[in-house]
Amino acid sequence: MSIPPKNALVIGKQGQVALALRATQPQNIKTDYRGRAQLDIRQPDAIHKLLRQKPFDLVINASGYTQVDLAETQHSEADALNHLSVKQLAISCAEHNIRLIHLSTDYVFDGKQDQPYRPDDVPHPINAYGQTKLAGEQALTRYHPKNSTIIRSAWLYSPFGNNFVKTMLKLMNSRSEINVIADQQGSPTSAIELAQFIWQISLQDTTSPRYHWSDIGVTSWFEFAKQIQTCAIEEGLLNKEVNIKPISSQDYNAAATRPQFSALDCQHSYCLRQAKRWQTNLKDVMKTIKNNEET
Ligand SMILES: NC(=O)c1ccc[n+]([C@@H]2O[C@H](COP(=O)([O-])OP(=O)(O)OC[C@H]3O[C@@H](n4cnc5c(N)ncnc54)[C@H](OP(=O)(O)O)[C@@H]3O)[C@@H](O)[C@H]2O)c1
């Protein structure tokens, strides 16, 4: 059994996962949250310098270039953060013998499978974001194989930052009709639940290099939007029904192609931490959004 970490560095401060990590942080781990203003991990020496100065025994990389469509035209910006910075981070953490937990995505898979992807299934990304995230994973495995863990997650929502749930709430409150993609399936995932799993992994002696974590259940963006509407009306976050129209990915015509089916097989992770259905977590998140509005 290894010694639990005492001093953690979380890379990312105002991002969705960073805020969820802060909201769920174990009291016995002193944690320093650094976003791009405090630590620009694209600067080659920045990480190395910080790890030399401070006695961190755990680094959680919650940073990333996450704009999936923009990554198609800004490939080098996405690669700089999702791949080259991760390589540098892996090299520095290996040199200082620091445990590194890194976040990745369901978009490393091509979506052609008809059953949830397992951690050891072969990735094959179909968009630039997925390619840069996979390159980051590969750098981590190559440069810090002994003490690093990749956690892949998907379709994150929370009361924090920008996400599908918050976008839907805004649109539903301002329009009478919205179009939502119905031919992509995945697992909506509470960032709060993901954060709790990350903290759990950080306290655990793990032998697996990769974990998958999502809420339980598989659905489409269209069905997810309908459930958001139902919950929003129940919680008083929306006072009328809007017409939600199912459309195809082709009609939506986003810059980046998304996998049609990117559900993650999380059985291995669920042995370590009990998960809940996405509808249950969605209700909890909606309640928090409602409470935040009232205070
Ligand atoms: N969102 C999803 O649905 C989803 C799904 C699967 C996996 N993931 C992965 O989860 C991780 C976090 O995603 P997220 O949704 O929390 O993303 P996010 O909300 O877009 O946050 C991105 C974070 O990256 C930090 N960052 C950006 N540029 C940086 C730089 N140069 N140096 C240091 N930090 C920098 C930001 O710092 P500031 O705090 O200063 O803004 C922010 O905290 C990413 O690796 C992403 O690929 C996300």
XYZ file of C-alpha atoms and ligand atoms in Angstrom:
343
model
C 0.000 0.000 0.000
C 1.504 3.339 -1.035
C 1.408 6.431 1.160
C -1.605 8.683 0.387
C -0.658 11.955 -1.368
C -0.282 15.050 0.800
C 0.498 17.789 -1.711
C -1.335 17.816 -5.014
C -1.086 20.070 -8.037
C -4.197 20.352 -10.192
C -3.491 21.851 -13.606
C -6.603 23.859 -14.473
C -8.445 26.296 -12.237
C -11.614 27.635 -13.861
C -12.268 24.623 -16.097
C -15.208 22.313 -15.496
C -13.213 19.363 -14.139
C -10.880 21.585 -12.084
C -13.893 23.211 -10.395
C -15.479 19.804 -9.762
C -12.199 18.593 -8.214
C -12.185 21.631 -5.945
C -15.803 21.031 -4.923
C -15.048 17.431 -3.908
C -11.536 17.774 -2.609
C -10.504 15.498 0.278
C -9.564 17.577 3.301
C -6.319 15.744 3.944
C -4.756 16.600 0.565
C -3.343 20.118 0.296
C -4.082 21.134 -3.276
C -2.732 23.888 -5.458
C -4.976 24.725 -8.446
C -3.190 26.442 -11.315
C -4.840 27.597 -14.531
C -3.161 29.163 -17.520
C -2.576 32.506 -15.764
C -0.568 30.857 -12.958
C 1.105 28.077 -14.958
C 1.130 28.001 -18.738
C 1.999 24.389 -19.386
C 2.825 25.140 -23.029
C 5.980 26.899 -21.789
C 8.645 24.187 -22.011
C 10.292 24.858 -18.653
C 7.249 25.961 -16.600
C 6.295 22.563 -15.202
C 9.830 21.450 -14.612
C 10.606 24.605 -12.646
C 7.493 24.306 -10.479
C 8.048 20.621 -9.689
C 11.619 21.421 -8.652
C 10.432 24.144 -6.280
C 7.399 22.516 -4.596
C 7.076 19.141 -2.910
C 4.124 17.782 -4.912
C 3.508 14.061 -4.685
C 0.525 14.049 -7.058
C -0.264 15.945 -10.262
C -3.755 15.852 -11.774
C -3.866 17.233 -15.289
C -7.348 18.724 -15.715
C -6.230 21.089 -18.469
C -6.931 20.647 -22.122
C -7.823 22.214 -25.423
C -11.463 21.134 -25.405
C -13.079 23.004 -28.312
C -13.739 20.019 -30.539
C -14.846 21.933 -33.652
C -12.207 24.645 -33.425
C -9.488 22.002 -33.095
C -10.111 21.089 -36.766
C -8.666 24.442 -37.874
C -6.432 25.084 -34.841
C -4.712 21.728 -34.885
C -1.337 23.007 -33.697
C -2.874 24.935 -30.749
C -4.805 21.811 -29.722
C -1.716 19.626 -30.171
C 0.409 22.019 -28.120
C -1.861 21.587 -25.081
C -3.266 18.076 -25.494
C -0.083 16.391 -26.671
C 3.195 18.337 -26.421
C 2.487 19.777 -22.961
C 1.420 16.340 -21.730
C 4.688 14.888 -23.019
C 6.628 17.547 -21.105
C 4.508 16.923 -18.024
C 5.145 13.176 -18.226
C 8.916 13.691 -18.573
C 9.012 16.098 -15.592
C 6.797 13.935 -13.352
C 8.919 10.866 -14.182
C 12.092 12.760 -13.348
C 10.702 13.872 -9.975
C 8.978 10.520 -9.389
C 5.539 12.113 -9.024
C 2.274 10.275 -9.642
C 0.442 11.757 -12.644
C -3.287 11.381 -13.287
C -4.350 12.571 -16.714
C -7.786 13.057 -18.281
C -8.722 11.833 -21.694
C -11.818 11.288 -23.749
C -14.233 8.889 -25.448
C -13.366 10.766 -28.664
C -10.168 8.703 -28.988
C -12.503 6.010 -30.384
C -14.051 5.979 -33.866
C -17.569 5.017 -32.730
C -17.909 2.101 -35.127
C -18.333 -0.460 -32.336
C -21.819 -1.429 -31.165
C -20.826 -2.120 -27.566
C -19.172 0.130 -24.976
C -15.439 0.661 -25.430
C -13.179 -1.036 -22.900
C -9.973 0.600 -21.628
C -7.820 -1.765 -23.707
C -9.792 -1.428 -26.960
C -7.705 0.023 -29.773
C -8.305 3.777 -30.162
C -8.822 5.285 -33.593
C -9.841 8.946 -33.414
C -11.840 10.491 -36.264
C -11.339 14.183 -35.444
C -8.422 16.497 -34.653
C -9.332 16.835 -30.954
C -9.359 13.036 -30.553
C -6.046 12.736 -32.419
C -4.329 15.251 -30.134
C -5.788 13.601 -27.014
C -4.581 10.174 -28.171
C -1.113 11.587 -28.893
C -1.113 12.920 -25.298
C -2.075 9.499 -23.931
C 0.706 7.858 -25.943
C 3.289 10.367 -24.690
C 2.214 9.702 -21.112
C 2.527 5.935 -21.554
C 5.911 6.327 -23.194
C 7.546 8.852 -20.860
C 5.979 8.044 -17.483
C 4.840 4.422 -17.704
C 5.443 3.437 -14.092
C 3.461 6.009 -12.179
C 0.784 7.519 -14.393
C -2.920 6.844 -14.880
C -5.190 7.878 -17.733
C -8.874 8.393 -16.923
C -11.105 8.642 -19.987
C -14.491 10.250 -19.537
C -17.251 11.616 -21.752
C -20.095 14.107 -22.263
C -19.386 16.022 -19.030
C -21.985 18.239 -17.389
C -22.027 20.068 -14.064
C -23.095 23.353 -12.497
C -19.642 24.705 -13.538
C -18.189 26.125 -16.728
C -19.699 25.561 -20.146
C -21.415 22.324 -20.936
C -24.368 20.830 -22.833
C -26.795 21.055 -19.885
C -26.131 24.764 -19.328
C -26.303 25.498 -23.059
C -29.638 23.651 -23.340
C -31.053 25.560 -20.370
C -30.133 28.867 -22.006
C -31.592 27.837 -25.389
C -34.766 26.402 -23.851
C -35.335 29.644 -21.976
C -34.863 31.789 -25.079
C -36.359 29.793 -27.984
C -39.544 27.934 -28.784
C -37.842 25.259 -30.857
C -34.373 23.684 -30.821
C -32.664 21.107 -33.024
C -30.621 18.407 -31.309
C -28.521 15.616 -32.824
C -30.190 12.220 -32.477
C -27.702 9.898 -34.205
C -24.775 10.110 -31.769
C -24.872 7.958 -28.661
C -22.780 8.174 -25.524
C -22.963 8.469 -21.754
C -23.688 11.834 -20.145
C -21.434 12.136 -17.103
C -21.551 14.303 -14.015
C -18.189 16.074 -13.613
C -18.758 15.917 -9.834
C -18.951 12.103 -9.936
C -15.891 12.002 -12.199
C -14.001 14.229 -9.748
C -14.855 11.882 -6.871
C -13.549 8.957 -8.908
C -10.318 10.859 -9.679
C -9.747 11.520 -5.957
C -10.470 7.866 -5.221
C -7.903 6.743 -7.812
C -5.386 9.181 -6.359
C -5.686 7.413 -2.991
C -5.527 3.937 -4.473
C -2.668 1.647 -5.399
C -3.578 1.083 -9.028
C -2.105 -1.405 -11.398
C -4.156 -0.360 -14.423
C -2.706 2.301 -16.711
C -6.184 3.313 -17.935
C -9.672 3.683 -16.495
C -12.982 4.613 -18.039
C -15.507 6.631 -16.063
C -19.004 7.749 -17.016
C -22.442 7.773 -15.446
C -24.442 4.585 -16.023
C -26.560 4.492 -19.182
C -26.290 5.230 -22.881
C -28.378 7.806 -24.736
C -28.367 10.319 -27.606
C -27.922 14.103 -27.349
C -31.601 14.367 -28.365
C -32.833 12.127 -25.514
C -30.431 13.882 -23.141
C -31.959 17.252 -24.149
C -35.490 15.927 -23.552
C -34.504 14.753 -20.063
C -32.882 18.138 -19.356
C -36.193 19.777 -20.279
C -38.182 17.447 -18.000
C -35.830 18.082 -15.067
C -35.691 21.834 -15.724
C -39.493 22.087 -15.595
C -39.597 19.962 -12.404
C -36.968 22.163 -10.746
C -38.579 25.437 -11.877
C -35.637 26.323 -14.145
C -37.951 26.429 -17.178
C -41.603 27.440 -17.241
C -42.701 26.122 -20.629
C -42.046 23.189 -22.941
C -40.088 23.880 -26.103
C -40.231 21.819 -29.259
C -37.083 19.655 -29.359
C -36.515 18.384 -32.890
C -34.246 15.390 -33.589
C -31.772 16.041 -36.400
C -28.917 14.084 -37.956
C -25.209 14.864 -37.588
C -25.182 15.496 -41.327
C -27.887 18.177 -41.012
C -26.153 19.753 -38.019
C -22.955 19.954 -40.099
C -20.410 20.582 -37.319
C -16.791 21.186 -38.299
C -15.602 18.043 -36.499
C -16.987 14.563 -37.115
C -18.006 12.864 -33.844
C -18.145 9.129 -33.147
C -21.664 7.741 -33.578
C -21.342 5.493 -30.541
C -18.755 6.332 -27.883
C -20.122 4.781 -24.681
C -17.347 3.646 -22.342
C -17.287 0.295 -20.595
C -16.609 1.293 -16.977
C -17.092 -2.048 -15.200
C -13.487 -2.054 -14.025
C -13.961 1.392 -12.417
C -17.374 0.569 -10.958
C -15.661 -2.155 -8.902
C -13.747 0.667 -7.186
C -16.575 3.180 -6.914
C -20.320 2.757 -7.226
C -21.757 4.856 -10.072
C -25.283 6.180 -10.579
C -27.506 6.472 -13.647
C -27.049 9.672 -15.634
C -30.701 10.656 -15.038
C -30.134 10.546 -11.251
C -26.979 12.659 -11.463
C -28.655 15.079 -13.871
C -31.396 15.694 -11.307
C -28.772 16.419 -8.608
C -26.903 18.830 -10.878
C -30.155 20.612 -11.771
C -30.957 21.008 -8.082
C -27.519 22.580 -7.525
C -28.002 24.934 -10.493
C -31.365 25.926 -9.007
C -29.844 26.491 -5.543
C -27.018 28.564 -7.044
C -29.616 30.719 -8.826
C -31.455 31.323 -5.564
C -28.378 32.334 -3.531
N -15.797 18.387 -21.294
C -15.979 17.108 -21.619
O -17.095 16.692 -21.987
C -14.819 16.151 -21.527
C -15.059 14.806 -21.850
C -14.011 13.893 -21.748
C -12.756 14.317 -21.351
N -12.544 15.625 -21.064
C -11.179 16.035 -20.697
O -11.187 16.545 -19.360
C -10.190 17.566 -19.221
C -10.819 18.821 -18.639
O -11.914 19.192 -19.452
P -12.873 20.402 -19.036
O -14.212 20.085 -19.599
O -12.726 20.735 -17.607
O -12.241 21.557 -19.940
P -12.424 23.144 -19.830
O -13.611 23.477 -19.026
O -12.313 23.625 -21.232
O -11.146 23.593 -19.018
C -9.877 23.569 -19.604
C -8.850 23.826 -18.523
O -7.569 23.866 -19.161
C -6.836 24.902 -18.576
N -5.832 25.405 -19.523
C -6.048 25.820 -20.790
N -4.884 26.229 -21.336
C -3.926 26.057 -20.381
C -2.526 26.304 -20.316
N -1.866 26.793 -21.378
N -1.850 26.037 -19.180
C -2.514 25.533 -18.111
N -3.832 25.270 -18.097
C -4.531 25.539 -19.219
C -7.864 25.972 -18.282
O -7.277 26.844 -17.353
P -8.047 28.067 -16.590
O -8.548 27.425 -15.356
O -7.020 29.088 -16.382
O -9.144 28.512 -17.509
C -9.025 25.151 -17.791
O -8.929 24.924 -16.405
C -9.590 17.755 -20.625
O -8.406 17.010 -20.712
C -10.623 17.144 -21.553
O -10.028 16.644 -22.731
C -13.547 16.548 -21.140
